[in-house]
C-alpha positions as MATLAB code, in Angstrom:
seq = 'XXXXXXXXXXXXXXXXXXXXXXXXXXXXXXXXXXXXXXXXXXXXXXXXXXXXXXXXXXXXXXXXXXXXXXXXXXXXXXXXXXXXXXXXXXXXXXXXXXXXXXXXXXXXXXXXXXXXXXXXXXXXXXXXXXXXXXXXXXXXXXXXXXXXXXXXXXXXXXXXXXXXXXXXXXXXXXXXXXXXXXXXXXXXXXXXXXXXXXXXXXXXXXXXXXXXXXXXXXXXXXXXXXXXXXXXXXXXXXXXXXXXXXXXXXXXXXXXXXXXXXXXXXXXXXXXXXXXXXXXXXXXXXXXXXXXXXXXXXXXXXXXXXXXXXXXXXXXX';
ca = [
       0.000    0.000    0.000;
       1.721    3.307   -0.785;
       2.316    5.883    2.093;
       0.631    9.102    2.614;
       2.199   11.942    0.486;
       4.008   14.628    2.143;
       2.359   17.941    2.346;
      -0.852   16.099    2.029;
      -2.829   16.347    4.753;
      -3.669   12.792    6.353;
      -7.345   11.725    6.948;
      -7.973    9.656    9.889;
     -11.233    8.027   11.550;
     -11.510    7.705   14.697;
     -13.726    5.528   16.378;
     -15.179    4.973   19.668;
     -14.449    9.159   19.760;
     -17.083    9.682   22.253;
     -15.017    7.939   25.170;
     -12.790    8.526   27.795;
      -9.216    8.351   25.414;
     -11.196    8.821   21.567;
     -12.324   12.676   23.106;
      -8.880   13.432   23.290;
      -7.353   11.673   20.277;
     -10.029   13.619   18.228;
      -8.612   16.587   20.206;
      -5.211   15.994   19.247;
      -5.606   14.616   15.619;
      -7.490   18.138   15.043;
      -4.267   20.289   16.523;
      -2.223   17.959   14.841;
      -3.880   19.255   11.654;
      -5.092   16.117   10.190;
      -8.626   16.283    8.670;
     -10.377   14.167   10.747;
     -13.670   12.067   10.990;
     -15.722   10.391   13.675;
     -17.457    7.771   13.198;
     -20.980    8.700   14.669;
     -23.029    5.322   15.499;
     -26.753    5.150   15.556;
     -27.139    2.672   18.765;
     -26.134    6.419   20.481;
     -29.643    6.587   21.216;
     -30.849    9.259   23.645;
     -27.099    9.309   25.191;
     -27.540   13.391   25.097;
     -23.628   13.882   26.501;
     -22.046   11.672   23.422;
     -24.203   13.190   20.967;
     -23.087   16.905   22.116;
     -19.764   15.747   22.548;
     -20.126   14.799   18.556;
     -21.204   18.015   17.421;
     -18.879   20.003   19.773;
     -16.195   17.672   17.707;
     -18.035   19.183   14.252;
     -17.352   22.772   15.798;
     -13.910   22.238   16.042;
     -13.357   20.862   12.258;
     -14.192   17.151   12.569;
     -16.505   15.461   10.177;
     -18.854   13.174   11.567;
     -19.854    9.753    9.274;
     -22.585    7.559   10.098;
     -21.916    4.067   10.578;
     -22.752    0.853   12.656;
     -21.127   -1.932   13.540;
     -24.262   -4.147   12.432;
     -24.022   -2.900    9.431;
     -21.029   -4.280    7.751;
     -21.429   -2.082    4.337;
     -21.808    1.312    6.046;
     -18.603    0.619    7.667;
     -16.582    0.011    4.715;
     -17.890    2.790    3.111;
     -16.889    5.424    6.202;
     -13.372    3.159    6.326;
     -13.028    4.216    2.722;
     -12.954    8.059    3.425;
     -10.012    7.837    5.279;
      -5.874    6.593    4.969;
      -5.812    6.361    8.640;
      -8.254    4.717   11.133;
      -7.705    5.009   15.322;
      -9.870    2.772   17.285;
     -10.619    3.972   20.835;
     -12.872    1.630   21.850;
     -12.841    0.522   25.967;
     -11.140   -2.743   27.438;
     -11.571   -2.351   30.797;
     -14.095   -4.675   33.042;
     -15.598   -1.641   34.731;
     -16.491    0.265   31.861;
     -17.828   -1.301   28.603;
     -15.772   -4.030   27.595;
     -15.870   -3.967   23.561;
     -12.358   -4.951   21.992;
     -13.480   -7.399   19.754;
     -16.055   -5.503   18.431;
     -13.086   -4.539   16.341;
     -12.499   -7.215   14.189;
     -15.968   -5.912   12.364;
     -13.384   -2.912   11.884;
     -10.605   -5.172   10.648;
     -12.986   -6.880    8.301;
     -14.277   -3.782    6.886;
     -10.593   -2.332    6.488;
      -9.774   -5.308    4.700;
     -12.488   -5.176    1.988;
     -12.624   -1.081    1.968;
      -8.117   -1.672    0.726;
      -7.575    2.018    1.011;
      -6.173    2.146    4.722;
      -2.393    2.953    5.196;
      -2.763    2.639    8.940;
      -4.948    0.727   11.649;
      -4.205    1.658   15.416;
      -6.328   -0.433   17.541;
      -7.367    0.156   20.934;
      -4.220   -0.145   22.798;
      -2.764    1.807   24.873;
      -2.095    0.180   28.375;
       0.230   -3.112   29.056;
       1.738   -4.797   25.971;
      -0.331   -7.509   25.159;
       2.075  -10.263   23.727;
       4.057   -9.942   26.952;
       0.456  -10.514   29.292;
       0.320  -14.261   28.353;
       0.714  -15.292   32.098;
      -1.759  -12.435   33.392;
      -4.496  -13.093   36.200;
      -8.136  -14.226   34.757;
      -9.839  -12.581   34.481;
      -7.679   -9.842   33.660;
      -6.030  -11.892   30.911;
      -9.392  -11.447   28.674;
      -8.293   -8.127   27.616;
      -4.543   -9.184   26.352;
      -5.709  -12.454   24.883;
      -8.656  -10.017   22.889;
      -6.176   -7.448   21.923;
      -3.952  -10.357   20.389;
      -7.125  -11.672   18.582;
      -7.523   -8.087   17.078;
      -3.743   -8.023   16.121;
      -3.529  -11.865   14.879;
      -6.514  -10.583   12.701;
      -5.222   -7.422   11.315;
      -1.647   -9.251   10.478;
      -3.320  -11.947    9.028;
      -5.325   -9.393    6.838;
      -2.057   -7.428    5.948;
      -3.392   -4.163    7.388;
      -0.229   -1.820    8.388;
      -0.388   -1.176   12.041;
       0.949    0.500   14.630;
       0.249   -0.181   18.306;
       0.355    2.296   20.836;
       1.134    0.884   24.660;
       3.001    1.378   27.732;
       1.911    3.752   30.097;
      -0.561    3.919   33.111;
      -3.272    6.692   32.547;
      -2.607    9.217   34.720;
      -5.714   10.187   36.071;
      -6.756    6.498   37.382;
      -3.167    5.577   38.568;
      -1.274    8.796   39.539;
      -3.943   11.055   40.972;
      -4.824    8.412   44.151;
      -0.797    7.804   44.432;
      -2.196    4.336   42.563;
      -4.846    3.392   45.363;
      -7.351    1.402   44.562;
     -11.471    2.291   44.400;
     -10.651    6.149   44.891;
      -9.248    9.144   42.231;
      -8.073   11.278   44.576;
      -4.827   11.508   46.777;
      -5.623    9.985   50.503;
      -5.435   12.615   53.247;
      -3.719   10.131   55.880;
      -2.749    7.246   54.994;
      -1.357    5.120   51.645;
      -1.335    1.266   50.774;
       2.119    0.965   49.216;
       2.516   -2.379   47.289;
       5.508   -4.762   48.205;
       8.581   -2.386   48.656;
       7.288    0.111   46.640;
      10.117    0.422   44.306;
       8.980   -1.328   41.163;
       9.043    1.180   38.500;
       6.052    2.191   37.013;
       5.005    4.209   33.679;
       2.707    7.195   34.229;
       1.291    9.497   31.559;
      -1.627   12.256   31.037;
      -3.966   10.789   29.101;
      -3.923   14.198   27.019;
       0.100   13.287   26.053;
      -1.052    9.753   24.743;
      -3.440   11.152   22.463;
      -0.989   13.901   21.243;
       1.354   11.182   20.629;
      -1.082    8.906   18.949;
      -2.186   11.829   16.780;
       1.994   12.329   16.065;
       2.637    8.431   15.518;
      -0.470    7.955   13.056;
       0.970    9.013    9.848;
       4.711    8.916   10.836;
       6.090    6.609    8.155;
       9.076    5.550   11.399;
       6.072    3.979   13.035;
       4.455    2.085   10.544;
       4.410   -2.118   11.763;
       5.947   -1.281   14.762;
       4.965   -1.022   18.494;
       5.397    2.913   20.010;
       5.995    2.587   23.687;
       5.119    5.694   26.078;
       7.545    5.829   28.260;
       8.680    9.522   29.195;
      11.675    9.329   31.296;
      11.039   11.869   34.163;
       7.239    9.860   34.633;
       9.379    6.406   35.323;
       8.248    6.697   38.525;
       8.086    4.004   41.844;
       4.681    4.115   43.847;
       7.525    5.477   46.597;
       8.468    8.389   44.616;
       5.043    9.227   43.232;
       3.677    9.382   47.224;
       7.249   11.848   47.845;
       6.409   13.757   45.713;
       2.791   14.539   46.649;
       4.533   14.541   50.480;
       6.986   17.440   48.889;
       3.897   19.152   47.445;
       1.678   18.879   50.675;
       4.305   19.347   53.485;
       2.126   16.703   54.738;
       3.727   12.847   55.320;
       1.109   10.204   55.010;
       1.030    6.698   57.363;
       1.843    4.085   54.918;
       0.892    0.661   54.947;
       3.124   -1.965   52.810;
       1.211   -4.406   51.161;
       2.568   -8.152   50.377;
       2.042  -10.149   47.075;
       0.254  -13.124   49.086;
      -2.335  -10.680   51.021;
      -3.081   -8.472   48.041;
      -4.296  -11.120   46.064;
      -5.459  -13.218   49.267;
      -9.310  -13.146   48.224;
      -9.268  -12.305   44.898;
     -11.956  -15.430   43.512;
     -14.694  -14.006   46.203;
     -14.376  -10.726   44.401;
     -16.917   -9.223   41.373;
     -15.054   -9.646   38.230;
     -14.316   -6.351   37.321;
     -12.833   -5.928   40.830;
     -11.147   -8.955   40.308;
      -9.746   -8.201   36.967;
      -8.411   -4.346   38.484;
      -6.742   -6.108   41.051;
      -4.970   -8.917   38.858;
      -3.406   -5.810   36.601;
      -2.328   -3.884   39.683;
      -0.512   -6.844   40.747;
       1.455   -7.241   37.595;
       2.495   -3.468   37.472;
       3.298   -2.447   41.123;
       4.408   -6.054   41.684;
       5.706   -7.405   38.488;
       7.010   -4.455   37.368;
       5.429   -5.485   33.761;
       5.486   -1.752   32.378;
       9.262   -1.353   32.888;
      11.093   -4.837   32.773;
      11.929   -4.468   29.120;
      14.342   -2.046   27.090;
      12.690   -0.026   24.472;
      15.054    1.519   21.837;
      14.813    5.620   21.536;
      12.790    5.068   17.806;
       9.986    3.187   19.573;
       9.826    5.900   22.368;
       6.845    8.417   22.008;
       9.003   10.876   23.960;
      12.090   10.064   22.038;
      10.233   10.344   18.615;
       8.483   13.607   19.347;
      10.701   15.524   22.003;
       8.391   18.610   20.608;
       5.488   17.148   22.644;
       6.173   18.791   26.078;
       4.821   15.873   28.515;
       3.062   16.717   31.489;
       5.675   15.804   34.334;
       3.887   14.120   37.706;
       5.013   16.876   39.976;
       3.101   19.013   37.552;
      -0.028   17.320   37.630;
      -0.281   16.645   41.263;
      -0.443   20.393   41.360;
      -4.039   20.299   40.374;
      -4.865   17.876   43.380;
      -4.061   20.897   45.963;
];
């Protein structure tokens, strides 16, 4: 499939744009200049907040195309409008869990022929290293494989975007669990506390999506996010909230065994948050692998100025 040609500008869909990441990549893809589309699904419904976050998206430049996913034809015929296509769709237990919902996507890519670029829905842990994960967090790597068997198969250039813990779920609580906002008194700290950790505003991983979607460097490859000053342990994330505060918090270290002691009694979604803590503030499953400088977001676009954690613990005070 021939690239995109320079000067030109690049035309990307983006789908599942109404959610918590696709807002912002259709934020970033339209500051990034590309001329951009979202794909605007009838099952929306009476959903008034999606459908005025569409046409506050149609104020700002973005073109919306209807299409469903149970209607194989209309999507092929929105994939066709586009080189690029972003899918943003959620993978998490506690939200709506739609990842293979995708390979309608893939199918439609395949038969539309146009597309010089599929990004699934990525964007956390790398999948092909989550073969040993928890059930039932393991659903979500084993259906992001499926998606990316499926696109390889169909010879669909790719890029996958992973790596980093969103910011707002993992750095704003100093990563406690079932809250969003920093405790006043006291902090669970898991094992030692000094397994390094990826953190990144979620607004920085859609600027770099937007950046890595028509960059011909990125094309069949995996584009870690891993900015060097958020390579953070749970230690020095709670330090630096300390630092900010002038206030210490009591802190309570957590082992392996008893934070996964009663795991099967739990709900699933409960039980699939806690098997993907484990493997990042335990594991260390973010970090344990070397990623060279040209599959670095940070390293690739050093004119994206990330948002540091020091920084956005600021707006907890």
């Amino acid at each position: 499939m021939e690239g995109i040609k320079s000067g030109e500008k690049t035309r990307v869909l983006v789908v599942g744009a109404t959610g918590y990441l696709g807002k912002r990549i259709v934020r970033a893809c339209l500051a990034e200049g590309h001329e951009t589309y979202v794909l605007q699904r009838p099952e929306i419904g009476l959903d008034i907040e999606k459908v005025q976050l569409l046409f506050s998206f149609k104020k700002l430049g973005a073109r919306l195309v209807e299409a469903s996913f149970s209607d194989h034809q209309s999507l092929v015929s929105a994939v066709k409008l586009v080189d690029v296509v972003v899918s943003a769709m959620s993978g998490v237990h506690f939200r709506s869990h739609n990842i293979l919902v995708q390979l309608k996507l893939v199918e439609a890519i395949k038969e539309a022929g146009n597309v010089k670029r599929f990004l699934p829905s990525e964007f956390g842990m790398d999948p092909p290293r989550m073969g040993h994960a928890l059930p039932p967090g393991r659903d979500t790597f084993d259906q992001k494989m499926e998606v990316r068997h499926a696109i390889e198969a169909a010879g669909i250039p790719y890029s996958y975007v992973v790596g980093a813990c969103f910011a707002a779920y993992f750095a704003g609580n100093l990563s406690q669990m079932e809250t969003l906002l920093p405790p006043k008194k006291k902090a669970n700290i898991y094992g030692d506390g000094n397994v390094k950790v990826v953190f990144a505003d979620e607004d920085d991983i859609a600027k770099y999506t937007a950046k890595t979607l028509d960059d011909p460097r990125t094309v069949n490859k995996t584009v870690y996010i891993r900015p060097q000053d958020n390579v953070l342990t749970q230690n020095e994330l709670v330090k630096i909230w300390e630092k900010l505060t002038g206030n210490e918090l009591e802190k309570t270290n957590i082992a392996a065994k008893v934070f996964l002691a009663n795991i099967e009694h739990m709900e699933i979604p409960h039980q699939a948050g806690i098997g993907h803590f484990y493997h990042i503030f335990y594991e260390g499953c973010l970090t344990d692998h070397e990623v060279g400088e040209d599959e670095e977001a940070s390293s690739l676009y050093p004119d994206v100025k990330y948002n540091r954690m020091d920084d956005y613990l600021r707006m907890f005070l």
